[in-house]
Amino acid sequence: MTVKPKISDLQQLGNNIRRIRTEKSISRAQLAYEIGTSEKHLSRIELGEVNSGILTFIKIARILGTTLADLTYKVKF
């Protein structure tokens, strides 16, 4: 029996951001520029390696035309 590894909340948040960003056909470079960060930092957010502040996530939601609820889908609080 194979056990599926549990992903962290940060990884889930990053997965949601990446999924929405790609659905909207926005490049990582473009989103990073719009929120005022580097592409490398955004990549680390999408991989769940860093925890950014709430204002960063609000900016991401605005640029992606979505809500914080969509960004945090399946994230346990």
mmCIF file of N, CA, C and O in Angstrom:
data_model
loop_
_atom_site.group_PDB
_atom_site.id
_atom_site.type_symbol
_atom_site.label_atom_id
_atom_site.label_comp_id
_atom_site.label_asym_id
_atom_site.label_seq_id
_atom_site.Cartn_x
_atom_site.Cartn_y
_atom_site.Cartn_z
ATOM 1 N N MET A 1 0.844 -1.173 0.000
ATOM 2 C CA MET A 1 0.000 0.000 0.000
ATOM 3 C C MET A 1 0.894 1.243 0.000
ATOM 4 O O MET A 1 1.801 1.366 0.801
ATOM 5 N N THR A 2 0.601 2.165 -0.898
ATOM 6 C CA THR A 2 1.353 3.405 -0.993
ATOM 7 C C THR A 2 0.643 4.487 -0.196
ATOM 8 O O THR A 2 -0.556 4.689 -0.333
ATOM 9 N N VAL A 3 1.413 5.177 0.633
ATOM 10 C CA VAL A 3 0.867 6.266 1.429
ATOM 11 C C VAL A 3 1.251 7.574 0.753
ATOM 12 O O VAL A 3 2.430 7.821 0.502
ATOM 13 N N LYS A 4 0.256 8.372 0.446
ATOM 14 C CA LYS A 4 0.506 9.667 -0.179
ATOM 15 C C LYS A 4 1.043 10.629 0.878
ATOM 16 O O LYS A 4 0.417 10.814 1.915
ATOM 17 N N PRO A 5 2.217 11.225 0.619
ATOM 18 C CA PRO A 5 2.763 12.148 1.624
ATOM 19 C C PRO A 5 1.891 13.383 1.774
ATOM 20 O O PRO A 5 1.348 13.901 0.798
ATOM 21 N N LYS A 6 1.752 13.820 3.011
ATOM 22 C CA LYS A 6 0.956 15.014 3.294
ATOM 23 C C LYS A 6 1.775 16.249 2.925
ATOM 24 O O LYS A 6 2.950 16.330 3.245
ATOM 25 N N ILE A 7 1.147 17.169 2.219
ATOM 26 C CA ILE A 7 1.861 18.398 1.903
ATOM 27 C C ILE A 7 1.535 19.442 2.970
ATOM 28 O O ILE A 7 0.467 19.430 3.569
ATOM 29 N N SER A 8 2.486 20.313 3.193
ATOM 30 C CA SER A 8 2.299 21.337 4.217
ATOM 31 C C SER A 8 1.310 22.396 3.728
ATOM 32 O O SER A 8 1.008 22.490 2.537
ATOM 33 N N ASP A 9 0.835 23.186 4.662
ATOM 34 C CA ASP A 9 -0.069 24.273 4.307
ATOM 35 C C ASP A 9 0.614 25.271 3.373
ATOM 36 O O ASP A 9 -0.009 25.781 2.441
ATOM 37 N N LEU A 10 1.901 25.552 3.608
ATOM 38 C CA LEU A 10 2.622 26.470 2.718
ATOM 39 C C LEU A 10 2.738 25.905 1.309
ATOM 40 O O LEU A 10 2.618 26.634 0.332
ATOM 41 N N GLN A 11 2.957 24.594 1.209
ATOM 42 C CA GLN A 11 3.013 23.970 -0.105
ATOM 43 C C GLN A 11 1.655 24.041 -0.798
ATOM 44 O O GLN A 11 1.582 24.292 -1.999
ATOM 45 N N GLN A 12 0.581 23.816 -0.046
ATOM 46 C CA GLN A 12 -0.764 23.903 -0.627
ATOM 47 C C GLN A 12 -1.048 25.311 -1.112
ATOM 48 O O GLN A 12 -1.570 25.515 -2.201
ATOM 49 N N LEU A 13 -0.686 26.302 -0.318
ATOM 50 C CA LEU A 13 -0.867 27.698 -0.700
ATOM 51 C C LEU A 13 -0.085 27.993 -1.976
ATOM 52 O O LEU A 13 -0.609 28.588 -2.917
ATOM 53 N N GLY A 14 1.161 27.542 -2.023
ATOM 54 C CA GLY A 14 1.985 27.740 -3.219
ATOM 55 C C GLY A 14 1.415 27.043 -4.434
ATOM 56 O O GLY A 14 1.400 27.600 -5.543
ATOM 57 N N ASN A 15 0.918 25.827 -4.248
ATOM 58 C CA ASN A 15 0.282 25.089 -5.352
ATOM 59 C C ASN A 15 -0.924 25.855 -5.889
ATOM 60 O O ASN A 15 -1.132 25.924 -7.105
ATOM 61 N N ASN A 16 -1.710 26.404 -4.986
ATOM 62 C CA ASN A 16 -2.892 27.168 -5.399
ATOM 63 C C ASN A 16 -2.493 28.404 -6.195
ATOM 64 O O ASN A 16 -3.107 28.710 -7.221
ATOM 65 N N ILE A 17 -1.467 29.109 -5.721
ATOM 66 C CA ILE A 17 -1.007 30.306 -6.431
ATOM 67 C C ILE A 17 -0.530 29.926 -7.825
ATOM 68 O O ILE A 17 -0.911 30.554 -8.817
ATOM 69 N N ARG A 18 0.309 28.891 -7.915
ATOM 70 C CA ARG A 18 0.835 28.464 -9.213
ATOM 71 C C ARG A 18 -0.296 28.031 -10.153
ATOM 72 O O ARG A 18 -0.316 28.384 -11.333
ATOM 73 N N ARG A 19 -1.261 27.268 -9.625
ATOM 74 C CA ARG A 19 -2.374 26.791 -10.452
ATOM 75 C C ARG A 19 -3.182 27.967 -11.014
ATOM 76 O O ARG A 19 -3.457 28.028 -12.219
ATOM 77 N N ILE A 20 -3.532 28.904 -10.151
ATOM 78 C CA ILE A 20 -4.326 30.057 -10.590
ATOM 79 C C ILE A 20 -3.518 30.910 -11.570
ATOM 80 O O ILE A 20 -4.041 31.360 -12.591
ATOM 81 N N ARG A 21 -2.241 31.109 -11.272
ATOM 82 C CA ARG A 21 -1.380 31.917 -12.151
ATOM 83 C C ARG A 21 -1.295 31.306 -13.543
ATOM 84 O O ARG A 21 -1.442 32.002 -14.547
ATOM 85 N N THR A 22 -1.120 29.995 -13.614
ATOM 86 C CA THR A 22 -1.017 29.353 -14.927
ATOM 87 C C THR A 22 -2.364 29.334 -15.647
ATOM 88 O O THR A 22 -2.407 29.482 -16.868
ATOM 89 N N GLU A 23 -3.460 29.162 -14.900
ATOM 90 C CA GLU A 23 -4.797 29.233 -15.513
ATOM 91 C C GLU A 23 -5.047 30.599 -16.145
ATOM 92 O O GLU A 23 -5.737 30.701 -17.159
ATOM 93 N N LYS A 24 -4.494 31.637 -15.539
ATOM 94 C CA LYS A 24 -4.677 33.008 -16.041
ATOM 95 C C LYS A 24 -3.611 33.379 -17.080
ATOM 96 O O LYS A 24 -3.574 34.512 -17.551
ATOM 97 N N SER A 25 -2.727 32.438 -17.396
ATOM 98 C CA SER A 25 -1.641 32.648 -18.368
ATOM 99 C C SER A 25 -0.750 33.828 -17.993
ATOM 100 O O SER A 25 -0.369 34.636 -18.839
ATOM 101 N N ILE A 26 -0.424 33.912 -16.709
ATOM 102 C CA ILE A 26 0.477 34.948 -16.212
ATOM 103 C C ILE A 26 1.800 34.269 -15.873
ATOM 104 O O ILE A 26 1.820 33.270 -15.147
ATOM 105 N N SER A 27 2.885 34.792 -16.406
ATOM 106 C CA SER A 27 4.192 34.194 -16.136
ATOM 107 C C SER A 27 4.625 34.504 -14.706
ATOM 108 O O SER A 27 4.159 35.470 -14.090
ATOM 109 N N ARG A 28 5.526 33.682 -14.210
ATOM 110 C CA ARG A 28 6.064 33.919 -12.880
ATOM 111 C C ARG A 28 6.792 35.262 -12.845
ATOM 112 O O ARG A 28 6.675 36.017 -11.886
ATOM 113 N N ALA A 29 7.517 35.576 -13.913
ATOM 114 C CA ALA A 29 8.248 36.847 -13.981
ATOM 115 C C ALA A 29 7.288 38.029 -13.933
ATOM 116 O O ALA A 29 7.541 39.020 -13.245
ATOM 117 N N GLN A 30 6.185 37.934 -14.662
ATOM 118 C CA GLN A 30 5.205 39.020 -14.694
ATOM 119 C C GLN A 30 4.563 39.219 -13.323
ATOM 120 O O GLN A 30 4.446 40.351 -12.847
ATOM 121 N N LEU A 31 4.158 38.134 -12.674
ATOM 122 C CA LEU A 31 3.533 38.243 -11.356
ATOM 123 C C LEU A 31 4.531 38.795 -10.338
ATOM 124 O O LEU A 31 4.178 39.669 -9.540
ATOM 125 N N ALA A 32 5.751 38.314 -10.386
ATOM 126 C CA ALA A 32 6.777 38.800 -9.458
ATOM 127 C C ALA A 32 6.964 40.307 -9.616
ATOM 128 O O ALA A 32 7.023 41.045 -8.629
ATOM 129 N N TYR A 33 7.031 40.763 -10.846
ATOM 130 C CA TYR A 33 7.190 42.199 -11.109
ATOM 131 C C TYR A 33 6.009 42.981 -10.540
ATOM 132 O O TYR A 33 6.180 44.007 -9.893
ATOM 133 N N GLU A 34 4.802 42.492 -10.782
ATOM 134 C CA GLU A 34 3.589 43.191 -10.353
ATOM 135 C C GLU A 34 3.477 43.300 -8.833
ATOM 136 O O GLU A 34 2.948 44.281 -8.322
ATOM 137 N N ILE A 35 3.967 42.286 -8.111
ATOM 138 C CA ILE A 35 3.860 42.339 -6.646
ATOM 139 C C ILE A 35 5.115 42.927 -6.004
ATOM 140 O O ILE A 35 5.170 43.079 -4.794
ATOM 141 N N GLY A 36 6.115 43.244 -6.822
ATOM 142 C CA GLY A 36 7.304 43.908 -6.306
ATOM 143 C C GLY A 36 8.312 42.998 -5.629
ATOM 144 O O GLY A 36 8.917 43.367 -4.626
ATOM 145 N N THR A 37 8.470 41.794 -6.175
ATOM 146 C CA THR A 37 9.454 40.863 -5.626
ATOM 147 C C THR A 37 10.236 40.235 -6.765
ATOM 148 O O THR A 37 9.938 40.474 -7.939
ATOM 149 N N SER A 38 11.203 39.421 -6.433
ATOM 150 C CA SER A 38 11.988 38.748 -7.468
ATOM 151 C C SER A 38 11.279 37.471 -7.921
ATOM 152 O O SER A 38 10.468 36.893 -7.182
ATOM 153 N N GLU A 39 11.617 37.037 -9.111
ATOM 154 C CA GLU A 39 11.048 35.796 -9.626
ATOM 155 C C GLU A 39 11.488 34.619 -8.752
ATOM 156 O O GLU A 39 10.710 33.701 -8.501
ATOM 157 N N LYS A 40 12.709 34.664 -8.259
ATOM 158 C CA LYS A 40 13.216 33.603 -7.382
ATOM 159 C C LYS A 40 12.403 33.529 -6.083
ATOM 160 O O LYS A 40 12.043 32.444 -5.633
ATOM 161 N N HIS A 41 12.093 34.697 -5.500
ATOM 162 C CA HIS A 41 11.303 34.704 -4.262
ATOM 163 C C HIS A 41 9.898 34.158 -4.527
ATOM 164 O O HIS A 41 9.381 33.355 -3.735
ATOM 165 N N LEU A 42 9.294 34.557 -5.635
ATOM 166 C CA LEU A 42 7.961 34.038 -5.980
ATOM 167 C C LEU A 42 8.021 32.528 -6.200
ATOM 168 O O LEU A 42 7.123 31.799 -5.768
ATOM 169 N N SER A 43 9.072 32.056 -6.825
ATOM 170 C CA SER A 43 9.239 30.621 -7.016
ATOM 171 C C SER A 43 9.274 29.901 -5.671
ATOM 172 O O SER A 43 8.635 28.857 -5.495
ATOM 173 N N ARG A 44 9.979 30.464 -4.716
ATOM 174 C CA ARG A 44 10.056 29.864 -3.376
ATOM 175 C C ARG A 44 8.701 29.904 -2.666
ATOM 176 O O ARG A 44 8.362 28.976 -1.922
ATOM 177 N N ILE A 45 7.907 30.944 -2.909
ATOM 178 C CA ILE A 45 6.544 31.006 -2.359
ATOM 179 C C ILE A 45 5.713 29.872 -2.963
ATOM 180 O O ILE A 45 5.022 29.141 -2.253
ATOM 181 N N GLU A 46 5.792 29.716 -4.282
ATOM 182 C CA GLU A 46 5.011 28.680 -4.958
ATOM 183 C C GLU A 46 5.448 27.270 -4.557
ATOM 184 O O GLU A 46 4.638 26.345 -4.589
ATOM 185 N N LEU A 47 6.694 27.107 -4.168
ATOM 186 C CA LEU A 47 7.178 25.800 -3.724
ATOM 187 C C LEU A 47 6.897 25.555 -2.241
ATOM 188 O O LEU A 47 7.147 24.459 -1.731
ATOM 189 N N GLY A 48 6.386 26.568 -1.548
ATOM 190 C CA GLY A 48 6.084 26.430 -0.129
ATOM 191 C C GLY A 48 7.326 26.475 0.741
ATOM 192 O O GLY A 48 7.331 25.958 1.854
ATOM 193 N N GLU A 49 8.381 27.109 0.240
ATOM 194 C CA GLU A 49 9.640 27.183 0.985
ATOM 195 C C GLU A 49 9.721 28.408 1.889
ATOM 196 O O GLU A 49 10.528 28.416 2.820
ATOM 197 N N VAL A 50 8.937 29.431 1.609
ATOM 198 C CA VAL A 50 8.955 30.644 2.430
ATOM 199 C C VAL A 50 7.531 31.047 2.769
ATOM 200 O O VAL A 50 6.598 30.791 2.020
ATOM 201 N N ASN A 51 7.402 31.693 3.899
ATOM 202 C CA ASN A 51 6.112 32.195 4.341
ATOM 203 C C ASN A 51 6.149 33.718 4.246
ATOM 204 O O ASN A 51 6.816 34.367 5.037
ATOM 205 N N SER A 52 5.467 34.261 3.271
ATOM 206 C CA SER A 52 5.431 35.717 3.102
ATOM 207 C C SER A 52 4.326 36.313 3.948
ATOM 208 O O SER A 52 3.449 35.599 4.439
ATOM 209 N N GLY A 53 4.352 37.606 4.076
ATOM 210 C CA GLY A 53 3.333 38.301 4.852
ATOM 211 C C GLY A 53 2.002 38.370 4.127
ATOM 212 O O GLY A 53 1.903 38.164 2.920
ATOM 213 N N ILE A 54 0.988 38.669 4.887
ATOM 214 C CA ILE A 54 -0.376 38.736 4.351
ATOM 215 C C ILE A 54 -0.509 39.757 3.233
ATOM 216 O O ILE A 54 -1.242 39.543 2.273
ATOM 217 N N LEU A 55 0.232 40.858 3.311
ATOM 218 C CA LEU A 55 0.137 41.875 2.265
ATOM 219 C C LEU A 55 0.622 41.336 0.919
ATOM 220 O O LEU A 55 0.062 41.684 -0.125
ATOM 221 N N THR A 56 1.614 40.467 0.943
ATOM 222 C CA THR A 56 2.079 39.839 -0.305
ATOM 223 C C THR A 56 0.974 38.984 -0.904
ATOM 224 O O THR A 56 0.718 39.030 -2.108
ATOM 225 N N PHE A 57 0.289 38.221 -0.058
ATOM 226 C CA PHE A 57 -0.782 37.365 -0.561
ATOM 227 C C PHE A 57 -1.978 38.183 -1.046
ATOM 228 O O PHE A 57 -2.654 37.804 -2.007
ATOM 229 N N ILE A 58 -2.235 39.310 -0.420
ATOM 230 C CA ILE A 58 -3.297 40.205 -0.900
ATOM 231 C C ILE A 58 -2.928 40.748 -2.274
ATOM 232 O O ILE A 58 -3.764 40.772 -3.187
ATOM 233 N N LYS A 59 -1.676 41.156 -2.455
ATOM 234 C CA LYS A 59 -1.223 41.640 -3.768
ATOM 235 C C LYS A 59 -1.352 40.549 -4.817
ATOM 236 O O LYS A 59 -1.816 40.801 -5.934
ATOM 237 N N ILE A 60 -0.935 39.339 -4.470
ATOM 238 C CA ILE A 60 -1.026 38.222 -5.414
ATOM 239 C C ILE A 60 -2.479 37.991 -5.816
ATOM 240 O O ILE A 60 -2.789 37.843 -6.996
ATOM 241 N N ALA A 61 -3.373 37.967 -4.837
ATOM 242 C CA ALA A 61 -4.800 37.751 -5.132
ATOM 243 C C ALA A 61 -5.333 38.844 -6.051
ATOM 244 O O ALA A 61 -6.060 38.551 -7.008
ATOM 245 N N ARG A 62 -4.978 40.097 -5.787
ATOM 246 C CA ARG A 62 -5.458 41.202 -6.626
ATOM 247 C C ARG A 62 -4.962 41.069 -8.057
ATOM 248 O O ARG A 62 -5.735 41.220 -9.001
ATOM 249 N N ILE A 63 -3.668 40.801 -8.218
ATOM 250 C CA ILE A 63 -3.089 40.691 -9.560
ATOM 251 C C ILE A 63 -3.708 39.509 -10.308
ATOM 252 O O ILE A 63 -3.965 39.591 -11.504
ATOM 253 N N LEU A 64 -3.954 38.420 -9.597
ATOM 254 C CA LEU A 64 -4.535 37.241 -10.241
ATOM 255 C C LEU A 64 -6.047 37.351 -10.413
ATOM 256 O O LEU A 64 -6.669 36.475 -11.015
ATOM 257 N N GLY A 65 -6.639 38.414 -9.874
ATOM 258 C CA GLY A 65 -8.087 38.591 -10.004
ATOM 259 C C GLY A 65 -8.866 37.534 -9.251
ATOM 260 O O GLY A 65 -9.895 37.045 -9.721
ATOM 261 N N THR A 66 -8.378 37.187 -8.071
ATOM 262 C CA THR A 66 -9.026 36.156 -7.274
ATOM 263 C C THR A 66 -9.118 36.627 -5.823
ATOM 264 O O THR A 66 -8.870 37.786 -5.532
ATOM 265 N N THR A 67 -9.485 35.741 -4.939
ATOM 266 C CA THR A 67 -9.653 36.089 -3.530
ATOM 267 C C THR A 67 -8.638 35.341 -2.667
ATOM 268 O O THR A 67 -8.056 34.339 -3.102
ATOM 269 N N LEU A 68 -8.469 35.819 -1.441
ATOM 270 C CA LEU A 68 -7.628 35.085 -0.493
ATOM 271 C C LEU A 68 -8.220 33.699 -0.216
ATOM 272 O O LEU A 68 -7.478 32.745 0.005
ATOM 273 N N ALA A 69 -9.529 33.593 -0.247
ATOM 274 C CA ALA A 69 -10.172 32.292 -0.040
ATOM 275 C C ALA A 69 -9.740 31.299 -1.120
ATOM 276 O O ALA A 69 -9.487 30.124 -0.825
ATOM 277 N N ASP A 70 -9.631 31.761 -2.371
ATOM 278 C CA ASP A 70 -9.174 30.882 -3.449
ATOM 279 C C ASP A 70 -7.707 30.504 -3.261
ATOM 280 O O ASP A 70 -7.320 29.365 -3.525
ATOM 281 N N LEU A 71 -6.892 31.456 -2.815
ATOM 282 C CA LEU A 71 -5.472 31.169 -2.593
ATOM 283 C C LEU A 71 -5.285 30.162 -1.468
ATOM 284 O O LEU A 71 -4.349 29.368 -1.496
ATOM 285 N N THR A 72 -6.158 30.199 -0.459
ATOM 286 C CA THR A 72 -5.999 29.337 0.702
ATOM 287 C C THR A 72 -6.871 28.079 0.635
ATOM 288 O O THR A 72 -7.014 27.373 1.633
ATOM 289 N N TYR A 73 -7.414 27.766 -0.522
ATOM 290 C CA TYR A 73 -8.245 26.573 -0.693
ATOM 291 C C TYR A 73 -7.464 25.335 -0.240
ATOM 292 O O TYR A 73 -6.307 25.142 -0.626
ATOM 293 N N LYS A 74 -8.052 24.532 0.611
ATOM 294 C CA LYS A 74 -7.494 23.320 1.195
ATOM 295 C C LYS A 74 -6.381 23.575 2.207
ATOM 296 O O LYS A 74 -5.700 22.655 2.619
ATOM 297 N N VAL A 75 -6.168 24.807 2.593
ATOM 298 C CA VAL A 75 -5.174 25.126 3.639
ATOM 299 C C VAL A 75 -5.905 25.048 4.970
ATOM 300 O O VAL A 75 -6.950 25.672 5.146
ATOM 301 N N LYS A 76 -5.350 24.286 5.896
ATOM 302 C CA LYS A 76 -5.960 24.144 7.226
ATOM 303 C C LYS A 76 -5.490 25.280 8.111
ATOM 304 O O LYS A 76 -4.302 25.571 8.181
ATOM 305 N N PHE A 77 -6.408 25.926 8.785
ATOM 306 C CA PHE A 77 -6.058 27.029 9.682
ATOM 307 C C PHE A 77 -6.072 26.568 11.111
ATOM 308 O O PHE A 77 -6.755 25.774 11.554
#
